[in-house]
mmCIF file of C-alpha atoms and ligand atoms in Angstrom:
data_model
loop_
_atom_site.group_PDB
_atom_site.id
_atom_site.type_symbol
_atom_site.label_atom_id
_atom_site.label_comp_id
_atom_site.label_asym_id
_atom_site.label_seq_id
_atom_site.Cartn_x
_atom_site.Cartn_y
_atom_site.Cartn_z
ATOM 1 C CA MET A 1 155.717 177.836 -27.515
ATOM 2 C CA PRO A 2 156.474 173.461 -27.230
ATOM 3 C CA PRO A 3 154.747 172.086 -24.602
ATOM 4 C CA LYS A 4 156.577 171.317 -20.939
ATOM 5 C CA ILE A 5 156.634 168.022 -20.416
ATOM 6 C CA LEU A 6 156.471 165.591 -16.981
ATOM 7 C CA VAL A 7 156.957 161.719 -18.043
ATOM 8 C CA THR A 8 156.076 159.826 -15.397
ATOM 9 C CA GLY A 9 156.969 155.663 -15.825
ATOM 10 C CA ALA A 10 159.650 157.355 -17.963
ATOM 11 C CA ALA A 11 161.703 153.756 -17.822
ATOM 12 C CA GLY A 12 159.249 151.709 -18.081
ATOM 13 C CA GLN A 13 157.902 150.046 -22.456
ATOM 14 C CA ILE A 14 156.276 152.747 -23.139
ATOM 15 C CA GLY A 15 158.352 155.789 -21.557
ATOM 16 C CA ALA A 16 161.031 154.419 -23.019
ATOM 17 C CA GLU A 17 160.085 154.845 -26.779
ATOM 18 C CA LEU A 18 157.583 157.679 -25.797
ATOM 19 C CA VAL A 19 160.782 159.830 -24.370
ATOM 20 C CA PRO A 20 162.504 159.978 -26.502
ATOM 21 C CA ALA A 21 159.935 160.568 -29.796
ATOM 22 C CA LEU A 22 158.529 163.307 -27.562
ATOM 23 C CA ARG A 23 162.013 165.164 -27.409
ATOM 24 C CA LEU A 24 161.957 164.843 -31.117
ATOM 25 C CA ARG A 25 159.262 166.377 -31.587
ATOM 26 C CA TYR A 26 159.339 169.814 -28.942
ATOM 27 C CA GLY A 27 163.544 168.985 -27.900
ATOM 28 C CA ASN A 28 164.852 167.423 -24.788
ATOM 29 C CA ALA A 29 164.864 170.241 -22.479
ATOM 30 C CA GLN A 30 160.989 170.117 -22.544
ATOM 31 C CA VAL A 31 160.856 166.374 -21.865
ATOM 32 C CA VAL A 32 161.433 165.627 -17.571
ATOM 33 C CA ALA A 33 161.853 161.747 -17.492
ATOM 34 C CA ALA A 34 160.281 160.457 -13.865
ATOM 35 C CA VAL A 35 161.373 156.740 -12.988
ATOM 36 C CA HIS A 36 161.019 155.378 -9.566
ATOM 37 C CA LYS A 37 164.136 154.341 -7.881
ATOM 38 C CA ALA A 38 166.033 152.695 -11.040
ATOM 39 C CA PRO A 39 168.280 154.936 -12.948
ATOM 40 C CA GLY A 40 166.834 154.350 -16.148
ATOM 41 C CA ALA A 41 168.439 153.947 -19.502
ATOM 42 C CA GLU A 42 170.880 155.999 -20.339
ATOM 43 C CA ALA A 43 168.918 157.094 -23.615
ATOM 44 C CA LEU A 44 166.691 158.829 -20.743
ATOM 45 C CA ARG A 45 169.596 161.040 -19.523
ATOM 46 C CA ALA A 46 169.644 162.678 -22.989
ATOM 47 C CA GLY A 47 167.573 165.068 -21.106
ATOM 48 C CA PRO A 48 166.603 166.401 -17.800
ATOM 49 C CA THR A 49 165.076 163.244 -15.103
ATOM 50 C CA VAL A 50 163.593 162.749 -11.404
ATOM 51 C CA THR A 51 163.235 160.291 -9.610
ATOM 52 C CA LEU A 52 160.063 159.770 -8.160
ATOM 53 C CA ASP A 53 157.623 157.986 -6.398
ATOM 54 C CA VAL A 54 153.885 158.641 -7.880
ATOM 55 C CA VAL A 55 152.244 158.004 -4.737
ATOM 56 C CA ASP A 56 153.807 161.187 -3.605
ATOM 57 C CA GLU A 57 152.045 163.891 -4.116
ATOM 58 C CA GLU A 58 154.522 166.490 -2.768
ATOM 59 C CA ALA A 59 157.681 164.919 -4.663
ATOM 60 C CA ILE A 60 154.856 164.977 -8.099
ATOM 61 C CA SER A 61 154.275 168.942 -7.249
ATOM 62 C CA LYS A 62 157.772 169.727 -6.522
ATOM 63 C CA ALA A 63 158.692 168.548 -10.255
ATOM 64 C CA VAL A 64 155.790 170.000 -12.480
ATOM 65 C CA ARG A 65 157.249 173.414 -10.332
ATOM 66 C CA ASP A 66 161.041 173.003 -10.354
ATOM 67 C CA HIS A 67 161.034 172.028 -14.023
ATOM 68 C CA GLY A 68 158.128 174.275 -15.386
ATOM 69 C CA VAL A 69 155.460 172.085 -16.328
ATOM 70 C CA ASP A 70 152.305 172.444 -18.264
ATOM 71 C CA THR A 71 152.015 168.856 -19.216
ATOM 72 C CA ILE A 72 152.110 165.625 -17.539
ATOM 73 C CA TYR A 73 151.752 162.067 -19.198
ATOM 74 C CA HIS A 74 151.059 159.643 -16.333
ATOM 75 C CA LEU A 75 152.584 156.684 -17.614
ATOM 76 C CA ALA A 76 153.518 154.628 -14.406
ATOM 77 C CA ALA A 77 150.935 151.973 -12.838
ATOM 78 C CA LEU A 78 150.998 148.107 -12.051
ATOM 79 C CA LEU A 79 150.469 146.504 -15.007
ATOM 80 C CA SER A 80 147.370 143.399 -14.869
ATOM 81 C CA ALA A 81 149.066 140.403 -13.895
ATOM 82 C CA VAL A 82 151.651 141.999 -11.743
ATOM 83 C CA GLY A 83 148.570 143.425 -9.971
ATOM 84 C CA GLU A 84 146.704 140.568 -9.888
ATOM 85 C CA ASP A 85 149.753 138.940 -7.402
ATOM 86 C CA LYS A 86 149.801 142.114 -5.708
ATOM 87 C CA PRO A 87 146.393 143.887 -6.014
ATOM 88 C CA ASP A 88 147.297 145.959 -2.625
ATOM 89 C CA LEU A 89 150.530 147.974 -4.245
ATOM 90 C CA ALA A 90 148.160 148.092 -7.807
ATOM 91 C CA TRP A 91 145.771 150.313 -6.327
ATOM 92 C CA GLU A 92 147.660 152.407 -4.253
ATOM 93 C CA VAL A 93 150.159 152.726 -6.959
ATOM 94 C CA ASN A 94 147.670 152.810 -9.877
ATOM 95 C CA MET A 95 144.337 154.989 -8.103
ATOM 96 C CA LYS A 96 146.170 156.982 -5.247
ATOM 97 C CA GLY A 97 149.142 157.440 -8.058
ATOM 98 C CA LEU A 98 146.330 158.969 -10.594
ATOM 99 C CA LYS A 99 144.325 161.195 -7.743
ATOM 100 C CA SER A 100 147.800 163.055 -7.259
ATOM 101 C CA VAL A 101 149.029 163.829 -10.479
ATOM 102 C CA LEU A 102 145.662 165.357 -11.461
ATOM 103 C CA ASP A 103 145.171 166.959 -8.092
ATOM 104 C CA VAL A 104 149.014 168.587 -8.858
ATOM 105 C CA ALA A 105 147.501 169.098 -12.149
ATOM 106 C CA ARG A 106 144.788 171.440 -11.407
ATOM 107 C CA ARG A 107 146.109 172.947 -8.533
ATOM 108 C CA SER A 108 149.596 173.787 -10.500
ATOM 109 C CA GLY A 109 147.385 174.981 -13.748
ATOM 110 C CA VAL A 110 148.737 171.872 -15.754
ATOM 111 C CA LYS A 111 147.558 172.837 -19.553
ATOM 112 C CA ARG A 112 147.129 169.113 -20.106
ATOM 113 C CA VAL A 113 147.107 165.140 -19.140
ATOM 114 C CA PHE A 114 146.998 162.193 -20.624
ATOM 115 C CA TRP A 115 146.652 159.274 -18.964
ATOM 116 C CA PRO A 116 146.793 155.279 -20.254
ATOM 117 C CA SER A 117 143.429 153.222 -19.902
ATOM 118 C CA SER A 118 143.310 149.646 -21.550
ATOM 119 C CA ILE A 119 141.602 147.146 -23.105
ATOM 120 C CA ALA A 120 141.033 145.101 -19.161
ATOM 121 C CA VAL A 121 138.542 148.014 -19.034
ATOM 122 C CA PHE A 122 136.270 145.443 -20.037
ATOM 123 C CA GLY A 123 135.318 141.872 -18.246
ATOM 124 C CA PRO A 124 134.096 138.436 -19.175
ATOM 125 C CA ASN A 125 130.065 139.776 -19.665
ATOM 126 C CA ALA A 126 131.003 142.557 -22.614
ATOM 127 C CA PRO A 127 130.884 141.463 -26.283
ATOM 128 C CA ARG A 128 134.444 140.177 -27.054
ATOM 129 C CA THR A 129 135.015 141.000 -30.715
ATOM 130 C CA MET A 130 134.364 144.362 -31.889
ATOM 131 C CA THR A 131 134.212 145.074 -28.221
ATOM 132 C CA PRO A 132 131.843 148.278 -28.223
ATOM 133 C CA GLN A 133 132.920 152.241 -26.538
ATOM 134 C CA ASN A 134 129.980 151.754 -24.721
ATOM 135 C CA ALA A 135 129.940 147.995 -23.584
ATOM 136 C CA SER A 136 129.182 147.903 -20.042
ATOM 137 C CA LEU A 137 132.550 147.503 -17.932
ATOM 138 C CA ILE A 138 132.577 145.332 -15.118
ATOM 139 C CA PRO A 139 136.906 143.436 -15.450
ATOM 140 C CA THR A 140 137.129 140.800 -12.686
ATOM 141 C CA THR A 141 141.492 141.734 -12.535
ATOM 142 C CA ILE A 142 142.110 144.923 -9.738
ATOM 143 C CA TYR A 143 144.189 145.653 -12.756
ATOM 144 C CA GLY A 144 141.182 146.600 -14.900
ATOM 145 C CA VAL A 145 139.109 147.543 -11.898
ATOM 146 C CA SER A 146 142.123 150.165 -11.390
ATOM 147 C CA LYS A 147 141.184 152.099 -15.180
ATOM 148 C CA VAL A 148 137.712 151.967 -14.975
ATOM 149 C CA SER A 149 138.120 153.524 -11.739
ATOM 150 C CA GLY A 150 141.137 156.032 -13.684
ATOM 151 C CA GLU A 151 138.554 156.242 -16.714
ATOM 152 C CA LEU A 152 135.395 158.015 -14.304
ATOM 153 C CA LEU A 153 138.188 160.032 -12.280
ATOM 154 C CA CYS A 154 139.366 161.612 -14.888
ATOM 155 C CA ASN A 155 136.043 162.344 -16.773
ATOM 156 C CA TYR A 156 135.119 163.910 -13.084
ATOM 157 C CA TYR A 157 138.642 166.076 -13.115
ATOM 158 C CA PHE A 158 136.869 167.333 -16.610
ATOM 159 C CA LEU A 159 133.455 167.818 -15.894
ATOM 160 C CA LYS A 160 134.657 169.514 -11.870
ATOM 161 C CA TYR A 161 137.513 171.150 -12.799
ATOM 162 C CA GLY A 162 137.394 171.709 -16.217
ATOM 163 C CA LEU A 163 141.210 169.816 -15.835
ATOM 164 C CA ASP A 164 141.876 168.579 -20.237
ATOM 165 C CA VAL A 165 142.469 164.890 -19.501
ATOM 166 C CA ARG A 166 142.577 162.675 -22.160
ATOM 167 C CA SER A 167 143.170 158.604 -22.736
ATOM 168 C CA LEU A 168 143.088 155.438 -25.087
ATOM 169 C CA ARG A 169 142.160 152.149 -23.690
ATOM 170 C CA TYR A 170 145.041 150.706 -25.311
ATOM 171 C CA PRO A 171 145.449 147.363 -26.955
ATOM 172 C CA GLY A 172 148.479 144.526 -26.194
ATOM 173 C CA LEU A 173 151.079 146.595 -27.371
ATOM 174 C CA ILE A 174 154.872 145.040 -29.102
ATOM 175 C CA SER A 175 157.734 146.752 -28.800
ATOM 176 C CA SER A 176 161.239 146.222 -28.940
ATOM 177 C CA GLU A 177 163.045 148.711 -27.295
ATOM 178 C CA ALA A 178 162.194 148.276 -22.962
ATOM 179 C CA PRO A 179 160.194 144.386 -22.092
ATOM 180 C CA PRO A 180 156.783 144.412 -21.200
ATOM 181 C CA GLY A 181 156.685 144.803 -17.115
ATOM 182 C CA GLY A 182 154.395 142.412 -16.171
ATOM 183 C CA GLY A 183 151.084 142.422 -19.034
ATOM 184 C CA THR A 184 149.122 139.295 -19.778
ATOM 185 C CA THR A 185 150.002 140.499 -23.942
ATOM 186 C CA ASP A 186 153.989 139.967 -22.955
ATOM 187 C CA TYR A 187 153.358 137.034 -24.687
ATOM 188 C CA ALA A 188 153.746 138.788 -28.101
ATOM 189 C CA VAL A 189 156.490 140.480 -27.268
ATOM 190 C CA GLU A 190 158.886 137.395 -25.173
ATOM 191 C CA ILE A 191 158.216 135.456 -28.232
ATOM 192 C CA PHE A 192 160.134 137.204 -30.962
ATOM 193 C CA TYR A 193 163.420 136.739 -28.553
ATOM 194 C CA ALA A 194 162.579 133.758 -28.083
ATOM 195 C CA ALA A 195 162.519 133.319 -31.598
ATOM 196 C CA LEU A 196 165.614 135.013 -32.608
ATOM 197 C CA GLU A 197 168.132 133.369 -29.267
ATOM 198 C CA LYS A 198 166.895 130.257 -29.547
ATOM 199 C CA GLY A 199 164.215 129.332 -31.802
ATOM 200 C CA ALA A 200 161.984 128.342 -29.957
ATOM 201 C CA TYR A 201 159.387 129.296 -27.596
ATOM 202 C CA THR A 202 156.749 128.299 -24.676
ATOM 203 C CA CYS A 203 153.723 130.823 -24.616
ATOM 204 C CA PHE A 204 151.790 130.833 -21.640
ATOM 205 C CA LEU A 205 148.366 131.539 -23.246
ATOM 206 C CA ARG A 206 146.997 128.599 -24.949
ATOM 207 C CA LYS A 207 147.267 129.202 -29.148
ATOM 208 C CA GLU A 208 143.373 129.612 -29.915
ATOM 209 C CA THR A 209 143.991 133.249 -27.204
ATOM 210 C CA ALA A 210 142.974 136.459 -29.695
ATOM 211 C CA LEU A 211 143.793 139.817 -28.072
ATOM 212 C CA PRO A 212 143.892 142.964 -29.344
ATOM 213 C CA MET A 213 147.215 143.786 -30.273
ATOM 214 C CA MET A 214 149.251 147.450 -31.264
ATOM 215 C CA TYR A 215 153.423 147.858 -32.469
ATOM 216 C CA MET A 216 154.635 150.686 -30.530
ATOM 217 C CA PRO A 217 154.997 153.512 -33.576
ATOM 218 C CA ASP A 218 151.325 153.129 -33.714
ATOM 219 C CA ALA A 219 150.609 153.852 -29.981
ATOM 220 C CA LEU A 220 152.834 156.467 -29.740
ATOM 221 C CA ASP A 221 151.149 157.854 -33.220
ATOM 222 C CA ALA A 222 147.973 157.476 -31.205
ATOM 223 C CA THR A 223 149.218 158.834 -27.803
ATOM 224 C CA ILE A 224 151.133 162.572 -29.719
ATOM 225 C CA SER A 225 147.959 162.634 -32.030
ATOM 226 C CA ILE A 226 144.816 162.575 -29.224
ATOM 227 C CA MET A 227 147.589 165.303 -27.234
ATOM 228 C CA GLU A 228 147.813 167.863 -29.950
ATOM 229 C CA THR A 229 144.202 167.318 -31.750
ATOM 230 C CA ASP A 230 142.317 170.528 -31.062
ATOM 231 C CA VAL A 231 140.671 170.431 -27.612
ATOM 232 C CA ALA A 232 136.402 170.466 -29.199
ATOM 233 C CA ARG A 233 137.271 167.001 -31.750
ATOM 234 C CA VAL A 234 138.024 165.350 -27.589
ATOM 235 C CA LYS A 235 134.348 164.233 -27.081
ATOM 236 C CA LEU A 236 135.370 161.514 -24.430
ATOM 237 C CA HIS A 237 138.037 162.305 -21.086
ATOM 238 C CA GLY A 238 137.648 158.931 -20.258
ATOM 239 C CA GLY A 239 139.251 157.126 -22.192
ATOM 240 C CA TYR A 240 138.815 155.907 -26.108
ATOM 241 C CA ASN A 241 138.692 152.531 -27.623
ATOM 242 C CA LEU A 242 141.841 152.049 -29.652
ATOM 243 C CA SER A 243 142.806 149.258 -32.057
ATOM 244 C CA ALA A 244 144.832 148.390 -34.605
ATOM 245 C CA MET A 245 145.531 144.384 -35.045
ATOM 246 C CA SER A 246 144.095 141.295 -32.820
ATOM 247 C CA PHE A 247 145.457 137.771 -33.704
ATOM 248 C CA SER A 248 145.550 134.460 -31.587
ATOM 249 C CA ALA A 249 149.087 133.088 -30.255
ATOM 250 C CA GLU A 250 149.041 130.232 -32.900
ATOM 251 C CA GLU A 251 148.468 133.313 -35.527
ATOM 252 C CA LEU A 252 151.820 135.251 -34.383
ATOM 253 C CA ALA A 253 154.140 132.262 -34.299
ATOM 254 C CA ALA A 254 153.047 131.354 -38.267
ATOM 255 C CA GLU A 255 153.489 134.570 -39.321
ATOM 256 C CA ILE A 256 157.172 134.813 -36.981
ATOM 257 C CA GLY A 257 157.845 131.439 -38.622
ATOM 258 C CA LYS A 258 158.111 132.393 -42.602
ATOM 259 C CA HIS A 259 161.028 134.515 -41.894
ATOM 260 C CA VAL A 260 162.400 132.225 -38.664
ATOM 261 C CA LYS A 261 163.430 129.372 -40.756
ATOM 262 C CA GLY A 262 162.340 126.124 -38.074
ATOM 263 C CA PHE A 263 160.602 128.296 -35.350
ATOM 264 C CA SER A 264 158.830 125.840 -32.770
ATOM 265 C CA VAL A 265 156.309 126.946 -29.799
ATOM 266 C CA SER A 266 154.349 125.017 -27.416
ATOM 267 C CA TYR A 267 151.468 126.541 -25.307
ATOM 268 C CA ALA A 268 151.906 125.828 -21.784
ATOM 269 C CA PRO A 269 149.272 128.140 -20.217
ATOM 270 C CA ASP A 270 149.320 129.735 -16.679
ATOM 271 C CA ARG A 271 147.411 132.086 -14.345
ATOM 272 C CA ARG A 272 147.580 134.350 -17.431
ATOM 273 C CA GLN A 273 144.763 132.788 -19.408
ATOM 274 C CA LYS A 274 142.166 133.266 -17.027
ATOM 275 C CA ILE A 275 143.158 136.926 -17.289
ATOM 276 C CA ALA A 276 143.255 136.801 -21.239
ATOM 277 C CA ASP A 277 139.806 134.676 -21.541
ATOM 278 C CA SER A 278 138.184 137.552 -19.543
ATOM 279 C CA TRP A 279 139.389 140.615 -22.221
ATOM 280 C CA PRO A 280 137.874 141.373 -25.796
ATOM 281 C CA MET A 281 139.631 139.781 -28.542
ATOM 282 C CA SER A 282 138.933 143.341 -30.766
ATOM 283 C CA VAL A 283 137.818 146.200 -29.738
ATOM 284 C CA ASP A 284 135.345 148.627 -32.223
ATOM 285 C CA ASP A 285 137.313 152.025 -32.009
ATOM 286 C CA SER A 286 135.787 154.065 -34.525
ATOM 287 C CA GLU A 287 134.962 156.755 -32.484
ATOM 288 C CA ALA A 288 138.493 157.361 -31.939
ATOM 289 C CA ARG A 289 138.425 157.999 -36.082
ATOM 290 C CA LYS A 290 135.214 159.744 -36.165
ATOM 291 C CA ASP A 291 136.560 162.688 -33.545
ATOM 292 C CA TRP A 292 140.299 162.594 -34.129
ATOM 293 C CA GLY A 293 141.068 160.561 -37.342
ATOM 294 C CA TRP A 294 142.645 157.781 -35.276
ATOM 295 C CA SER A 295 144.070 155.315 -37.902
ATOM 296 C CA PRO A 296 147.108 152.329 -37.858
ATOM 297 C CA LYS A 297 149.703 151.619 -39.598
ATOM 298 C CA TYR A 298 151.130 148.161 -38.660
ATOM 299 C CA GLY A 299 148.769 144.908 -39.471
ATOM 300 C CA LEU A 300 150.241 141.711 -38.293
ATOM 301 C CA PRO A 301 152.704 140.898 -41.358
ATOM 302 C CA ARG A 302 154.210 144.104 -41.513
ATOM 303 C CA MET A 303 154.461 144.734 -37.912
ATOM 304 C CA THR A 304 156.285 140.971 -37.792
ATOM 305 C CA GLU A 305 158.957 141.836 -40.658
ATOM 306 C CA ASP A 306 160.112 144.888 -38.454
ATOM 307 C CA MET A 307 160.536 143.521 -34.955
ATOM 308 C CA LEU A 308 162.279 140.291 -37.255
ATOM 309 C CA SER A 309 164.780 143.406 -38.458
ATOM 310 C CA ARG A 310 164.904 145.894 -35.181
ATOM 311 C CA LEU A 311 165.655 143.310 -32.962
ATOM 312 C CA GLY A 312 167.715 140.522 -35.223
ATOM 313 C CA ARG A 313 170.421 143.972 -35.436
ATOM 314 C CA ARG A 314 170.578 143.958 -31.747
ATOM 315 C CA LEU A 315 170.777 140.630 -30.826
ATOM 316 C CA LYS A 316 172.665 137.602 -32.443
ATOM 317 C CA PRO A 317 170.770 135.370 -34.037
ATOM 318 C CA GLN A 318 170.649 131.851 -33.873
ATOM 319 C CA LYS A 319 168.080 131.077 -36.123
ATOM 320 C CA ASP A 320 168.074 132.884 -39.881
ATOM 321 C CA VAL A 321 166.581 135.126 -40.326
HETATM 322 N N1 LIG B 401 152.238 147.822 -22.293
HETATM 323 C C1 LIG B 401 150.840 147.592 -22.231
HETATM 324 O O1 LIG B 401 151.268 146.549 -23.416
HETATM 325 C C2 LIG B 401 150.381 148.588 -22.081
HETATM 326 C C3 LIG B 401 148.680 148.082 -22.380
HETATM 327 C C4 LIG B 401 147.464 148.755 -22.223
HETATM 328 C C5 LIG B 401 147.673 150.535 -20.715
HETATM 329 N N2 LIG B 401 148.947 150.392 -21.175
HETATM 330 C C6 LIG B 401 149.553 150.926 -19.823
HETATM 331 O O2 LIG B 401 150.114 152.256 -20.257
HETATM 332 C C7 LIG B 401 150.667 153.001 -18.641
HETATM 333 C C8 LIG B 401 152.356 152.038 -19.206
HETATM 334 O O3 LIG B 401 152.399 151.018 -18.739
HETATM 335 P P1 LIG B 401 153.959 150.857 -19.706
HETATM 336 O O4 LIG B 401 153.856 148.850 -20.285
HETATM 337 O O5 LIG B 401 154.453 151.116 -20.047
HETATM 338 O O6 LIG B 401 155.142 149.610 -17.935
HETATM 339 P P2 LIG B 401 155.637 148.946 -17.817
HETATM 340 O O7 LIG B 401 155.224 148.317 -16.291
HETATM 341 O O8 LIG B 401 156.585 149.097 -18.141
HETATM 342 O O9 LIG B 401 156.009 150.539 -17.045
HETATM 343 C C9 LIG B 401 156.123 150.627 -15.923
HETATM 344 C C10 LIG B 401 156.664 151.930 -15.217
HETATM 345 O O10 LIG B 401 155.889 152.249 -13.897
HETATM 346 C C11 LIG B 401 157.265 152.760 -12.771
HETATM 347 N N3 LIG B 401 156.520 152.353 -11.774
HETATM 348 C C12 LIG B 401 155.649 151.567 -10.919
HETATM 349 N N4 LIG B 401 155.460 152.059 -9.588
HETATM 350 C C13 LIG B 401 155.522 153.142 -9.779
HETATM 351 C C14 LIG B 401 155.680 154.264 -8.865
HETATM 352 N N5 LIG B 401 155.423 154.165 -6.946
HETATM 353 N N6 LIG B 401 156.039 155.832 -8.995
HETATM 354 C C15 LIG B 401 156.906 155.477 -10.111
HETATM 355 N N7 LIG B 401 156.823 155.313 -10.981
HETATM 356 C C16 LIG B 401 156.266 153.834 -10.320
HETATM 357 C C17 LIG B 401 157.690 151.416 -13.191
HETATM 358 O O11 LIG B 401 159.282 151.622 -12.652
HETATM 359 C C18 LIG B 401 158.316 151.471 -14.796
HETATM 360 O O12 LIG B 401 158.832 152.253 -14.737
HETATM 361 C C19 LIG B 401 150.207 152.108 -17.850
HETATM 362 O O13 LIG B 401 149.578 153.163 -17.043
HETATM 363 C C20 LIG B 401 149.323 150.870 -18.621
HETATM 364 O O14 LIG B 401 148.700 150.729 -17.488
HETATM 365 C C21 LIG B 401 150.042 149.563 -20.995
#
């Protein structure tokens, strides 16, 4: 029997691509897309949808009951840059939302929960390159604090209630479908739109700022793969380090410049620079590779080519690609 899935945050950058990927795999009717206030993208309506606030435990419970849900992908959250602007709301949505989902899951007999953590769990005192799985977790953003607390809560629910929660520390995600929702790595998506639409981009990070990144097809693969892995192979229920590529803003600009003639980038660091400076430049994901066979397919050149080709078909290019 295919799983019956509820995806919260379904209209976000990840949900907009994870929902169609899950529906392709398990069938449209098997995947319920939960959106917040907005109706959500047209594509989400290819299967069942619900509208709910993740801090409302009863609303989650009703969605699980009404649709016979046995698996939850809990994506709804406030991201790093928005979180620093609204720390109280970030704590409320990220922590109360997660606890509500976990409580509904354990009481309703939900078999498995996916919850994304982030490289934001690390702070400036962790090694900045090839940051190990077990580096100290002292983040300096409320987003990072909520992710560390969330990891601990997920692990606690696994130990205390036997709830099978699985989690990945996503790096910055680059994708061509839905725009990113207010994180510190958003520049790596914006830059592609700007290259194709204007031939120029002003980056909000310094040019030498390097961060761990991943292309969305790899993130979807990793997510579905850890959720389908036999429970015996999942050794960590808090959050696996996950890695694909690492590059600076300047290196990404140069790679795009190989395809977009005359593309120019200037740099005007803003408040997000401080967040980026507190995060790893690259992470060591050997535990994920060893435990459940993780391996990414996209590096910088292949991701850049694919992004430009997908966006080029959608946008009217003003520059030759
Ligand atoms: N995108 C990335 O680069 C990245 C990296 C690391 C981790 N993550 C994690 O992955 C998850 C999804 O991220 P994303 O990039 O898709 O985020 P996003 O901001 O694009 O989407 C989040 C969605 O959550 C919804 N939402 C916000 N508050 C809500 C509430 N109270 N009730 C219900 N829905 C609510 C929003 O409407 C939005 O559609 C988050 O947990 C995020 O921390 C993302």
